[in-house]
C-alpha positions as MATLAB code, in Angstrom:
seq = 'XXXXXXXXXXXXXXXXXXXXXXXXXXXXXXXXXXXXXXXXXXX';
ca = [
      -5.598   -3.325   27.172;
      -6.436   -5.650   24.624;
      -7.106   -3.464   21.749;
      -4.229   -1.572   22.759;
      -2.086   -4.968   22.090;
      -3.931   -5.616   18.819;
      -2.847   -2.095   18.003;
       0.656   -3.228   18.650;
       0.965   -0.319   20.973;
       4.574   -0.393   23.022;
       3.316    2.393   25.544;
       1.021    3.585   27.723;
       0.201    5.765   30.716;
      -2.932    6.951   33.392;
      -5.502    5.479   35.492;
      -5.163    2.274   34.035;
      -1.722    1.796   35.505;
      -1.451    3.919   38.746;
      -3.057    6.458   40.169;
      -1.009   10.112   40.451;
       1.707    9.614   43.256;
       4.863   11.469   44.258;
       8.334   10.994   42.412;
       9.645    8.908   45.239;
       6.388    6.392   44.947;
       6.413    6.288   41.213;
      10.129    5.385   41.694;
       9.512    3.099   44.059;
       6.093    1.436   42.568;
       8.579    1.683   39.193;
      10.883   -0.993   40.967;
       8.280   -3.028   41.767;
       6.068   -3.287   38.642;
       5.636   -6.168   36.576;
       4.354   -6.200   33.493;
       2.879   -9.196   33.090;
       0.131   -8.161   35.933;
      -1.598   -6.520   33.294;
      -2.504   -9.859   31.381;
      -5.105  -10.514   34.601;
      -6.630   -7.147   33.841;
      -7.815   -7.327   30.446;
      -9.789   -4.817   28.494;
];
């Protein structure tokens, strides 16, 4: 995540954020998510 940041990227998608789920959980988990849980992830 961090060099992502230093490359000043806006985006991102895969592993690192969920795991493949249905429409109606990605919708759902979509609600939900937060991105500031990311900062206790680092890279």
């Amino acid at each position: 995540m961090d060099l992502l940041r230093r490359a000043d990227c806006d985006y991102g998608q895969g592993y690192l954020f969920c795991r493949p789920i249905p429409a109606v959980a990605f919708e759902q988990w979509g609600n939900m998510w937060e991105p500031e849980q990311l900062l206790s992830i680092g890279a």
